[in-house]
Tab-separated table of C-alpha atoms in Angstrom:
chain	number	residue	atom	x	y	z
A	1295	MET	CA	45.251	-92.543	-57.834
A	1296	GLU	CA	46.870	-91.188	-60.988
A	1297	SER	CA	45.479	-90.166	-64.452
A	1298	SER	CA	47.927	-90.481	-67.426
A	1299	ALA	CA	47.250	-88.502	-70.486
A	1300	ARG	CA	48.752	-88.321	-73.704
A	1301	LYS	CA	48.471	-88.205	-77.216
A	1302	THR	CA	47.673	-91.389	-78.785
A	1303	PRO	CA	46.641	-91.127	-82.368
A	1304	ASP	CA	46.340	-94.946	-82.688
A	1305	LEU	CA	44.823	-97.037	-80.358
A	1306	LEU	CA	43.186	-100.335	-79.897
A	1307	ILE	CA	40.645	-101.217	-77.515
A	1308	ARG	CA	39.840	-104.822	-76.899
A	1309	GLY	CA	36.760	-106.607	-76.125
A	1310	GLY	CA	34.766	-103.874	-74.480
A	1311	ILE	CA	30.887	-103.588	-74.717
A	1312	LEU	CA	30.317	-101.221	-77.141
A	1313	LEU	CA	26.897	-99.163	-76.170
A	1314	ASP	CA	24.733	-96.999	-78.587
A	1315	PRO	CA	22.549	-94.841	-76.525
A	1316	GLU	CA	20.703	-93.353	-79.493
A	1317	THR	CA	19.321	-97.406	-80.605
A	1318	GLY	CA	20.059	-99.094	-77.174
A	1319	ARG	CA	22.209	-101.644	-79.027
A	1320	GLN	CA	25.314	-103.155	-77.550
A	1321	ARG	CA	27.853	-105.441	-78.417
A	1322	ARG	CA	31.147	-106.777	-77.622
A	1323	ALA	CA	33.684	-105.985	-80.136
A	1324	ASP	CA	37.351	-104.465	-80.539
A	1325	LEU	CA	37.615	-100.805	-81.802
A	1326	LEU	CA	40.751	-99.663	-83.494
A	1327	ILE	CA	41.554	-95.952	-84.057
A	1328	ARG	CA	43.915	-94.547	-86.229
A	1329	ASN	CA	44.916	-91.221	-86.616
A	1330	GLY	CA	42.213	-90.179	-83.982
A	1331	ARG	CA	39.321	-92.021	-86.015
A	1332	ILE	CA	37.971	-95.186	-85.472
A	1333	ALA	CA	39.037	-96.933	-88.117
A	1334	ARG	CA	37.505	-100.388	-87.659
A	1335	ILE	CA	35.057	-102.374	-85.398
A	1336	ALA	CA	35.200	-105.854	-85.551
A	1337	GLU	CA	34.906	-109.131	-83.059
A	1338	SER	CA	38.523	-109.520	-83.429
A	1339	ILE	CA	41.230	-107.356	-84.487
A	1340	GLU	CA	45.048	-108.051	-84.836
A	1341	ALA	CA	46.967	-104.698	-84.815
A	1342	ASP	CA	50.563	-105.253	-83.587
A	1343	ASP	CA	51.744	-101.717	-84.201
A	1344	VAL	CA	49.444	-99.836	-81.811
A	1345	PRO	CA	48.828	-99.794	-78.205
A	1346	VAL	CA	46.340	-101.926	-76.599
A	1347	TYR	CA	44.008	-100.914	-73.823
A	1348	GLU	CA	41.877	-104.102	-72.444
A	1349	ALA	CA	38.439	-103.060	-72.097
A	1350	ALA	CA	37.090	-106.695	-70.894
A	1351	GLY	CA	34.002	-106.221	-68.902
A	1352	LYS	CA	33.821	-102.458	-69.651
A	1353	PHE	CA	31.368	-100.621	-71.506
A	1354	VAL	CA	32.813	-98.171	-74.505
A	1355	SER	CA	30.315	-95.375	-75.307
A	1356	PRO	CA	30.043	-92.225	-77.085
A	1357	GLY	CA	31.919	-89.204	-75.026
A	1358	TRP	CA	29.758	-87.865	-72.077
A	1359	MET	CA	29.087	-84.470	-71.953
A	1360	ASP	CA	28.319	-82.112	-68.668
A	1361	MET	CA	26.360	-79.303	-70.081
A	1362	HIS	CA	26.508	-77.067	-67.054
A	1363	VAL	CA	29.812	-76.582	-65.195
A	1364	HIS	CA	31.437	-73.287	-63.680
A	1365	LEU	CA	35.173	-73.194	-64.972
A	1366	ARG	CA	35.984	-69.995	-63.081
A	1367	GLU	CA	38.645	-68.675	-65.673
A	1368	PRO	CA	38.738	-65.829	-66.408
A	1369	GLY	CA	39.237	-64.005	-63.396
A	1370	GLN	CA	38.617	-66.356	-60.468
A	1371	GLU	CA	41.438	-69.003	-61.066
A	1372	HIS	CA	42.139	-69.254	-57.349
A	1373	LYS	CA	38.889	-71.748	-57.484
A	1374	GLU	CA	39.619	-73.582	-60.824
A	1375	THR	CA	41.025	-73.028	-63.899
A	1376	ILE	CA	39.845	-74.585	-67.569
A	1377	GLU	CA	42.850	-76.803	-67.259
A	1378	THR	CA	41.873	-78.147	-63.721
A	1379	GLY	CA	38.165	-78.260	-64.273
A	1380	CYS	CA	38.763	-80.632	-67.492
A	1381	GLN	CA	41.141	-82.793	-65.718
A	1382	ALA	CA	38.489	-83.064	-63.603
A	1383	ALA	CA	36.199	-83.812	-65.810
A	1384	ALA	CA	38.427	-86.226	-67.728
A	1385	PHE	CA	38.457	-88.014	-64.518
A	1386	GLY	CA	34.336	-88.271	-64.346
A	1387	GLY	CA	34.284	-89.472	-67.780
A	1388	PHE	CA	33.439	-86.696	-69.605
A	1389	THR	CA	34.859	-85.338	-73.035
A	1390	ALA	CA	32.961	-82.385	-73.287
A	1391	VAL	CA	31.750	-79.667	-71.049
A	1392	ALA	CA	29.716	-76.549	-71.377
A	1393	CYS	CA	30.756	-73.778	-68.905
A	1394	MET	CA	28.526	-71.200	-67.400
A	1395	PRO	CA	29.265	-67.262	-67.949
A	1396	ASN	CA	29.614	-65.884	-64.251
A	1397	THR	CA	33.455	-65.196	-64.403
A	1398	ASP	CA	35.087	-62.017	-64.056
A	1399	PRO	CA	34.741	-60.517	-66.515
A	1400	PRO	CA	31.483	-62.706	-67.513
A	1401	ILE	CA	31.426	-64.386	-70.819
A	1402	HIS	CA	29.538	-61.403	-72.348
A	1403	THR	CA	31.576	-60.558	-75.160
A	1404	ARG	CA	33.032	-62.418	-78.268
A	1405	ASP	CA	36.655	-61.958	-77.099
A	1406	VAL	CA	35.840	-63.536	-73.878
A	1407	VAL	CA	34.410	-66.652	-75.686
A	1408	GLU	CA	37.125	-66.866	-77.828
A	1409	PHE	CA	39.373	-67.118	-74.772
A	1410	VAL	CA	37.590	-69.801	-73.249
A	1411	ILE	CA	37.546	-71.964	-76.483
A	1412	GLU	CA	41.366	-71.246	-77.374
A	1413	ARG	CA	42.101	-72.541	-73.425
A	1414	GLY	CA	39.977	-75.380	-73.906
A	1415	ARG	CA	41.998	-76.559	-77.096
A	1416	ARG	CA	44.914	-77.225	-74.807
A	1417	THR	CA	43.009	-80.088	-72.901
A	1418	PRO	CA	41.502	-83.746	-73.701
A	1419	VAL	CA	38.034	-82.035	-73.148
A	1420	ASP	CA	36.277	-80.017	-75.707
A	1421	VAL	CA	35.155	-76.908	-73.756
A	1422	TYR	CA	31.730	-75.166	-75.181
A	1423	PRO	CA	31.207	-71.560	-73.823
A	1424	ILE	CA	27.707	-70.501	-72.631
A	1425	ALA	CA	27.364	-66.700	-72.982
A	1426	CYS	CA	25.473	-64.392	-70.814
A	1427	VAL	CA	21.690	-63.190	-71.658
A	1428	SER	CA	22.524	-59.611	-70.223
A	1429	LYS	CA	25.560	-57.362	-70.240
A	1430	ASN	CA	27.481	-58.065	-67.093
A	1431	ARG	CA	24.949	-60.525	-66.044
A	1432	GLU	CA	22.873	-57.421	-64.883
A	1433	GLY	CA	19.743	-58.219	-66.089
A	1434	LYS	CA	19.106	-54.913	-67.786
A	1435	GLU	CA	20.255	-54.891	-71.484
A	1436	LEU	CA	20.605	-58.058	-73.411
A	1437	THR	CA	24.112	-58.769	-75.003
A	1438	GLU	CA	25.285	-58.912	-78.632
A	1439	MET	CA	23.617	-62.402	-79.194
A	1440	ALA	CA	24.302	-63.127	-83.028
A	1441	ASP	CA	27.978	-61.747	-82.361
A	1442	LEU	CA	28.362	-64.167	-79.534
A	1443	VAL	CA	27.126	-67.069	-81.376
A	1444	GLU	CA	29.516	-66.185	-84.404
A	1445	GLY	CA	32.297	-66.326	-81.818
A	1446	GLY	CA	31.309	-69.880	-80.590
A	1447	ALA	CA	28.927	-69.312	-77.819
A	1448	VAL	CA	26.258	-72.796	-77.763
A	1449	ALA	CA	23.715	-71.383	-75.784
A	1450	PHE	CA	22.932	-68.232	-73.165
A	1451	SER	CA	22.429	-68.123	-69.423
A	1452	ASP	CA	22.959	-65.593	-66.670
A	1453	ASP	CA	23.480	-68.665	-64.276
A	1454	GLY	CA	24.195	-68.011	-60.637
A	1455	ALA	CA	21.568	-65.049	-61.210
A	1456	PRO	CA	17.926	-65.567	-62.951
A	1457	VAL	CA	16.798	-63.466	-65.734
A	1458	GLN	CA	14.576	-61.623	-63.321
A	1459	HIS	CA	13.319	-59.190	-65.669
A	1460	GLY	CA	10.322	-60.784	-67.603
A	1461	GLY	CA	10.236	-58.653	-70.712
A	1462	LEU	CA	14.095	-59.200	-71.074
A	1463	MET	CA	13.558	-62.604	-70.994
A	1464	ARG	CA	10.599	-62.347	-73.430
A	1465	ARG	CA	12.929	-60.744	-75.853
A	1466	ALA	CA	16.022	-62.968	-75.134
A	1467	LEU	CA	13.691	-66.200	-76.173
A	1468	GLU	CA	12.867	-64.184	-79.387
A	1469	TYR	CA	16.305	-63.214	-80.394
A	1470	ALA	CA	17.833	-66.753	-79.608
A	1471	SER	CA	15.335	-68.398	-81.476
A	1472	MET	CA	16.102	-66.890	-84.628
A	1473	LEU	CA	19.929	-67.776	-84.057
A	1474	ASP	CA	18.911	-71.517	-82.998
A	1475	ARG	CA	19.907	-71.064	-79.759
A	1476	VAL	CA	18.522	-72.243	-76.303
A	1477	ILE	CA	18.041	-69.816	-73.191
A	1478	ILE	CA	19.226	-71.970	-69.750
A	1479	ASN	CA	17.487	-70.008	-66.947
A	1480	HIS	CA	18.397	-70.427	-63.463
A	1481	MET	CA	15.178	-70.629	-61.972
A	1482	GLU	CA	14.419	-68.671	-59.058
A	1483	ASP	CA	12.298	-65.371	-58.292
A	1484	LEU	CA	14.537	-63.345	-55.833
A	1485	THR	CA	11.613	-61.508	-54.612
A	1486	LEU	CA	10.508	-64.807	-52.878
A	1487	ASN	CA	14.285	-65.393	-51.723
A	1488	PRO	CA	15.425	-62.794	-49.139
A	1489	GLN	CA	18.374	-63.907	-48.078
A	1490	GLY	CA	17.846	-67.930	-47.907
A	1491	HIS	CA	20.793	-70.161	-47.476
A	1492	MET	CA	18.858	-73.310	-47.629
A	1493	HIS	CA	15.342	-75.198	-48.142
A	1494	GLU	CA	12.476	-73.348	-46.566
A	1495	GLY	CA	10.645	-76.046	-44.354
A	1496	VAL	CA	10.961	-78.214	-41.614
A	1497	VAL	CA	14.285	-78.410	-41.004
A	1498	SER	CA	15.057	-74.819	-41.803
A	1499	THR	CA	12.681	-73.770	-39.411
A	1500	ARG	CA	14.184	-76.444	-36.333
A	1501	LEU	CA	17.597	-74.793	-37.536
A	1502	GLY	CA	16.656	-71.143	-37.752
A	1503	VAL	CA	18.145	-70.687	-40.834
A	1504	PRO	CA	16.545	-68.227	-43.591
A	1505	GLY	CA	15.011	-70.574	-46.119
A	1506	ILE	CA	14.635	-70.721	-49.955
A	1507	PRO	CA	11.114	-71.561	-50.762
A	1508	SER	CA	10.337	-74.066	-53.181
A	1509	LEU	CA	8.007	-71.604	-54.572
A	1510	ALA	CA	10.752	-69.125	-55.706
A	1511	GLU	CA	11.812	-71.859	-58.512
A	1512	GLU	CA	8.249	-72.891	-59.192
A	1513	VAL	CA	6.863	-69.374	-60.249
A	1514	MET	CA	10.345	-68.559	-62.406
A	1515	VAL	CA	9.466	-72.000	-64.001
A	1516	ALA	CA	5.575	-71.158	-64.833
A	1517	ARG	CA	6.799	-67.698	-66.155
A	1518	ASP	CA	9.315	-69.122	-68.618
A	1519	LEU	CA	7.430	-72.199	-69.900
A	1520	LEU	CA	4.534	-69.227	-70.485
A	1521	LEU	CA	7.014	-67.262	-72.193
A	1522	ALA	CA	8.405	-70.068	-74.253
A	1523	GLU	CA	5.313	-71.007	-75.373
A	1524	TYR	CA	4.227	-67.423	-76.439
A	1525	THR	CA	7.430	-66.929	-78.055
A	1526	GLY	CA	8.286	-70.256	-79.385
A	1527	GLY	CA	11.653	-70.161	-77.895
A	1528	HIS	CA	13.708	-73.121	-76.166
A	1529	VAL	CA	13.893	-72.619	-72.703
A	1530	HIS	CA	15.849	-74.892	-71.059
A	1531	VAL	CA	15.283	-75.388	-67.007
A	1532	ALA	CA	18.766	-75.404	-65.149
A	1533	HIS	CA	19.435	-77.685	-62.326
A	1534	ILE	CA	15.574	-78.710	-61.539
A	1535	SER	CA	14.961	-79.248	-57.833
A	1536	THR	CA	11.325	-79.447	-57.022
A	1537	ALA	CA	8.361	-81.648	-57.580
A	1538	ARG	CA	6.120	-79.042	-58.822
A	1539	SER	CA	8.782	-77.794	-61.256
A	1540	VAL	CA	8.956	-81.391	-62.671
A	1541	GLU	CA	5.204	-81.380	-62.731
A	1542	LEU	CA	5.247	-77.982	-64.555
A	1543	VAL	CA	7.853	-79.360	-67.119
A	1544	ARG	CA	5.784	-82.227	-67.906
A	1545	GLN	CA	2.657	-80.468	-68.363
A	1546	ALA	CA	4.281	-77.919	-70.847
A	1547	LYS	CA	5.919	-80.820	-72.684
A	1548	ALA	CA	2.391	-82.346	-73.112
A	1549	ARG	CA	1.470	-78.995	-74.481
A	1550	GLY	CA	3.919	-78.836	-77.118
A	1551	VAL	CA	6.226	-76.089	-75.408
A	1552	ARG	CA	9.919	-75.927	-76.433
A	1553	VAL	CA	11.187	-76.812	-72.804
A	1554	THR	CA	13.842	-79.129	-71.684
A	1555	ALA	CA	15.465	-79.757	-68.336
A	1556	GLU	CA	18.638	-80.904	-66.529
A	1557	VAL	CA	19.308	-82.227	-62.800
A	1558	CYS	CA	22.302	-82.621	-60.863
A	1559	PRO	CA	23.336	-85.997	-58.770
A	1560	HIS	CA	23.088	-83.863	-55.620
A	1561	HIS	CA	19.483	-83.269	-56.135
A	1562	PHE	CA	18.438	-86.829	-56.488
A	1563	THR	CA	20.877	-88.096	-53.625
A	1564	LEU	CA	20.688	-85.375	-50.692
A	1565	THR	CA	18.142	-83.894	-48.958
A	1566	ASP	CA	17.984	-80.881	-46.929
A	1567	GLU	CA	18.211	-82.972	-43.655
A	1568	ALA	CA	22.000	-83.110	-44.635
A	1569	VAL	CA	22.265	-79.681	-43.652
A	1570	GLU	CA	21.572	-80.879	-40.085
A	1571	ARG	CA	23.227	-84.252	-40.231
A	1572	THR	CA	26.770	-82.892	-41.133
A	1573	GLY	CA	26.588	-79.977	-38.467
A	1574	PHE	CA	26.026	-76.876	-41.163
A	1575	SER	CA	28.657	-78.205	-43.521
A	1576	THR	CA	28.986	-75.802	-45.898
A	1577	ASN	CA	29.402	-78.407	-48.547
A	1578	THR	CA	25.799	-79.062	-48.104
A	1579	LYS	CA	25.036	-75.491	-49.326
A	1580	MET	CA	24.478	-75.370	-53.033
A	1581	HIS	CA	21.908	-73.428	-55.157
A	1582	PRO	CA	19.069	-74.326	-55.717
A	1583	PRO	CA	19.305	-75.998	-52.211
A	1584	LEU	CA	18.709	-79.471	-51.096
A	1585	ARG	CA	14.976	-80.173	-51.025
A	1586	THR	CA	12.979	-83.052	-49.603
A	1587	ALA	CA	12.733	-86.630	-49.973
A	1588	ALA	CA	9.408	-86.083	-52.019
A	1589	ASP	CA	11.359	-83.763	-54.184
A	1590	ILE	CA	13.859	-86.644	-54.992
A	1591	ALA	CA	11.037	-89.240	-55.571
A	1592	ALA	CA	9.507	-86.411	-57.985
A	1593	ILE	CA	12.693	-85.954	-59.689
A	1594	LYS	CA	13.526	-89.863	-59.925
A	1595	GLU	CA	10.085	-90.292	-61.797
A	1596	GLY	CA	10.842	-87.285	-64.247
A	1597	LEU	CA	14.267	-89.096	-65.143
A	1598	ARG	CA	12.353	-92.398	-65.297
A	1599	ASP	CA	9.881	-90.769	-67.583
A	1600	GLY	CA	11.611	-88.603	-69.826
A	1601	THR	CA	10.281	-85.315	-68.632
A	1602	ILE	CA	13.823	-84.586	-67.387
A	1603	ASP	CA	16.220	-84.816	-70.202
A	1604	ALA	CA	19.907	-84.351	-69.237
A	1605	ILE	CA	22.019	-85.040	-65.855
A	1606	CYS	CA	24.865	-82.610	-65.372
A	1607	THR	CA	26.820	-81.580	-62.364
A	1608	ASP	CA	26.611	-77.557	-61.690
A	1609	HIS	CA	30.296	-78.292	-60.605
A	1610	ALA	CA	30.579	-75.239	-58.352
A	1611	PRO	CA	34.505	-74.956	-57.146
A	1612	HIS	CA	35.292	-72.970	-54.403
A	1613	ALA	CA	38.284	-72.389	-52.425
A	1614	SER	CA	38.892	-73.635	-48.948
A	1615	PHE	CA	39.142	-70.209	-47.180
A	1616	GLU	CA	35.601	-69.530	-48.772
A	1617	LYS	CA	33.706	-72.473	-47.512
A	1618	GLU	CA	35.455	-72.820	-44.459
A	1619	VAL	CA	33.307	-70.627	-42.799
A	1620	GLU	CA	29.934	-70.108	-40.930
A	1621	PHE	CA	26.945	-71.532	-42.872
A	1622	ILE	CA	25.513	-68.511	-43.470
A	1623	GLU	CA	28.496	-66.824	-44.753
A	1624	ALA	CA	29.496	-69.473	-47.089
A	1625	PRO	CA	28.834	-69.281	-50.947
A	1626	PHE	CA	26.785	-71.697	-52.943
A	1627	GLY	CA	28.125	-74.639	-54.781
A	1628	ILE	CA	30.047	-78.051	-54.778
A	1629	ILE	CA	32.040	-79.637	-57.389
A	1630	GLY	CA	30.672	-82.929	-59.246
A	1631	LEU	CA	32.441	-83.684	-62.303
A	1632	GLU	CA	34.384	-86.569	-60.383
A	1633	THR	CA	31.367	-88.227	-58.714
A	1634	ALA	CA	28.838	-87.913	-61.448
A	1635	TRP	CA	28.989	-91.138	-62.590
A	1636	GLY	CA	29.237	-93.181	-59.259
A	1637	LEU	CA	26.476	-91.359	-58.017
A	1638	ILE	CA	24.286	-92.209	-61.004
A	1639	GLY	CA	25.219	-95.866	-60.854
A	1640	ARG	CA	24.118	-95.880	-56.922
A	1641	GLU	CA	21.141	-93.856	-57.198
A	1642	LEU	CA	19.689	-94.679	-60.412
A	1643	ILE	CA	21.010	-97.590	-62.191
A	1644	ALA	CA	21.435	-99.981	-58.963
A	1645	PRO	CA	17.864	-99.305	-57.819
A	1646	GLY	CA	16.409	-99.618	-61.445
A	1647	VAL	CA	15.368	-95.842	-61.823
A	1648	LEU	CA	17.224	-95.928	-65.213
A	1649	THR	CA	18.985	-98.534	-67.488
A	1650	VAL	CA	22.751	-98.109	-68.236
A	1651	THR	CA	21.805	-97.024	-71.909
A	1652	GLU	CA	19.214	-94.577	-70.587
A	1653	ALA	CA	21.762	-92.808	-68.023
A	1654	VAL	CA	24.240	-92.678	-70.753
A	1655	TYR	CA	21.728	-91.063	-73.452
A	1656	LYS	CA	21.205	-88.452	-70.900
A	1657	LEU	CA	24.792	-87.425	-70.761
A	1658	THR	CA	25.543	-87.879	-74.499
A	1659	VAL	CA	22.628	-87.341	-76.839
A	1660	ALA	CA	20.620	-85.293	-74.673
A	1661	PRO	CA	23.024	-82.575	-73.554
A	1662	ARG	CA	24.248	-82.099	-77.071
A	1663	ARG	CA	21.064	-81.963	-78.859
A	1664	ILE	CA	19.826	-79.204	-76.388
A	1665	LEU	CA	22.910	-77.391	-77.408
A	1666	ARG	CA	22.909	-77.995	-81.352
A	1667	LEU	CA	26.272	-79.772	-80.881
A	1668	PRO	CA	26.816	-82.994	-83.279
A	1669	VAL	CA	26.515	-86.292	-81.060
A	1670	PRO	CA	29.475	-88.440	-81.095
A	1671	ARG	CA	28.994	-92.162	-83.220
A	1672	LEU	CA	30.500	-95.251	-82.861
A	1673	ALA	CA	31.117	-95.728	-86.209
A	1674	GLU	CA	33.546	-96.423	-88.543
A	1675	GLY	CA	35.161	-93.446	-90.172
A	1676	GLU	CA	33.834	-91.014	-87.156
A	1677	PRO	CA	36.333	-89.267	-85.205
A	1678	ALA	CA	36.861	-91.176	-81.829
A	1679	ASN	CA	35.120	-89.690	-79.055
A	1680	LEU	CA	34.731	-92.061	-76.470
A	1681	THR	CA	33.977	-92.916	-72.581
A	1682	ILE	CA	35.321	-96.205	-71.287
A	1683	PHE	CA	33.193	-97.115	-68.054
A	1684	ASP	CA	31.227	-99.974	-65.904
A	1685	ALA	CA	28.360	-99.124	-63.753
A	1686	THR	CA	29.262	-101.761	-60.991
A	1687	THR	CA	32.519	-101.112	-59.349
A	1688	ARG	CA	32.106	-100.395	-56.072
A	1689	TRP	CA	34.616	-97.598	-54.694
A	1690	VAL	CA	34.791	-95.338	-51.816
A	1691	PHE	CA	35.797	-91.681	-53.042
A	1692	GLU	CA	38.429	-90.147	-51.584
A	1693	ALA	CA	40.332	-86.609	-51.435
A	1694	ARG	CA	43.019	-88.449	-53.707
A	1695	HIS	CA	40.417	-88.783	-56.262
A	1696	ILE	CA	39.746	-85.069	-56.978
A	1697	ARG	CA	41.257	-83.457	-59.660
A	1698	SER	CA	39.470	-80.257	-59.618
A	1699	LYS	CA	41.540	-77.122	-58.035
A	1700	SER	CA	39.215	-76.957	-54.785
A	1701	GLN	CA	37.569	-79.669	-52.698
A	1702	ASN	CA	33.953	-78.838	-51.693
A	1703	THR	CA	32.271	-81.797	-51.774
A	1704	PRO	CA	29.897	-83.517	-49.437
A	1705	PHE	CA	30.978	-87.093	-51.190
A	1706	ILE	CA	34.276	-87.624	-49.540
A	1707	GLY	CA	34.029	-90.868	-47.960
A	1708	GLU	CA	31.022	-92.213	-49.734
A	1709	GLU	CA	30.659	-95.532	-51.474
A	1710	LEU	CA	30.031	-94.905	-55.230
A	1711	VAL	CA	28.818	-97.422	-58.052
A	1712	GLY	CA	30.263	-97.511	-61.415
A	1713	ARG	CA	33.603	-95.953	-62.402
A	1714	ALA	CA	34.727	-94.070	-65.476
A	1715	TRP	CA	37.907	-95.668	-66.559
A	1716	ALA	CA	39.226	-93.788	-69.400
A	1717	ILE	CA	38.370	-91.038	-72.342
A	1718	TYR	CA	39.709	-90.901	-75.999
A	1719	ASN	CA	39.094	-87.324	-77.627
A	1720	ARG	CA	41.088	-85.459	-80.321
A	1721	GLY	CA	43.741	-88.125	-80.176
A	1722	TRP	CA	44.020	-87.784	-76.175
A	1723	PHE	CA	43.838	-90.906	-74.124
A	1724	VAL	CA	43.225	-90.079	-70.333
A	1725	VAL	CA	43.650	-93.443	-68.263
A	1726	GLN	CA	42.607	-93.485	-64.626
A	1727	ASP	CA	44.853	-95.880	-63.023
A	1728	PRO	CA	42.782	-98.720	-61.109
């Protein structure tokens, strides 16, 4: 399957279903783009001088955003580059990504923030860097947070590692609050996770693999919720994975704590039994690990009732030579940009957990509000930032669909439901062939 990306300042999108995730309104209409902006929306538009994209039967929504990806550049370009990561994002229907700072060097100084932004401008996808909480992600000393914000950082995280030190996390929340930024923490108490490689439970015991207990996540979530409550800062729970974590967030929100949460498709799709079923495939090794069916049920309820605000991918590319080793030796993580919408369609929309509008809200409005970014609007005069998609196409995900530089995914050969067909952003039009 091929993608075509070209500068197309003028475009007529004909016959699509315009979906506004903020109001829930849907209408069939034509949408005319002139010089990268929405010039007109009407039931029928004639414009002979512009290219036409036939969108009958497809939705047109504000462009999606993945607020948690690993683009690996600078320093780990054998896994991914900003260019290839953005190609994967465009295939998946995303017009924006926020990238985590566990690069080499880490995104802990202003020059690295500006480097990432500059590289992102060369692609059709908006790239927003998330800067480190601590220098070198060592958890010892805060970064120059104000300078990083001035350079373009949209949030702070030491993702890939937690902010283990409670005092440092408190100060980070206080400083970030003054800058109106969120702290995104990888929720794990490392003292409860000695060399774990999968979820600690019946399956890990049967397989003889050291486990990562749910408690390691839940203790850190509880600590950070109390710190957010005390400081008034905004904490965001990255890649939530356990039932008790969901309940802790639900209770904190009811108390008025400034907390938001995200979840990844693999955590509402696969359980720890996948490790056994696949014969220790390293593409079932991620961090946090795949949990249990009870955790998936709680996550789906958290999505349904709004406890979990956003859906992200934690797109974590690794080269084949890094993953093609023994399970214990393999790095954590899988790619996810290309499969996100198809899994959302299969696991959430088709079974009725979320409506199409609710799912799109968690990919458009929620992540941008968490990161204090403007939300694209389908309105005349606005910059055209769009995703064209459906929620019903059944298709089998194959290796040829992968745009990432890496191929570490457990979903090759899986039937997915729903396809992203095109994105439009900053004058770029990226179309996926049927």
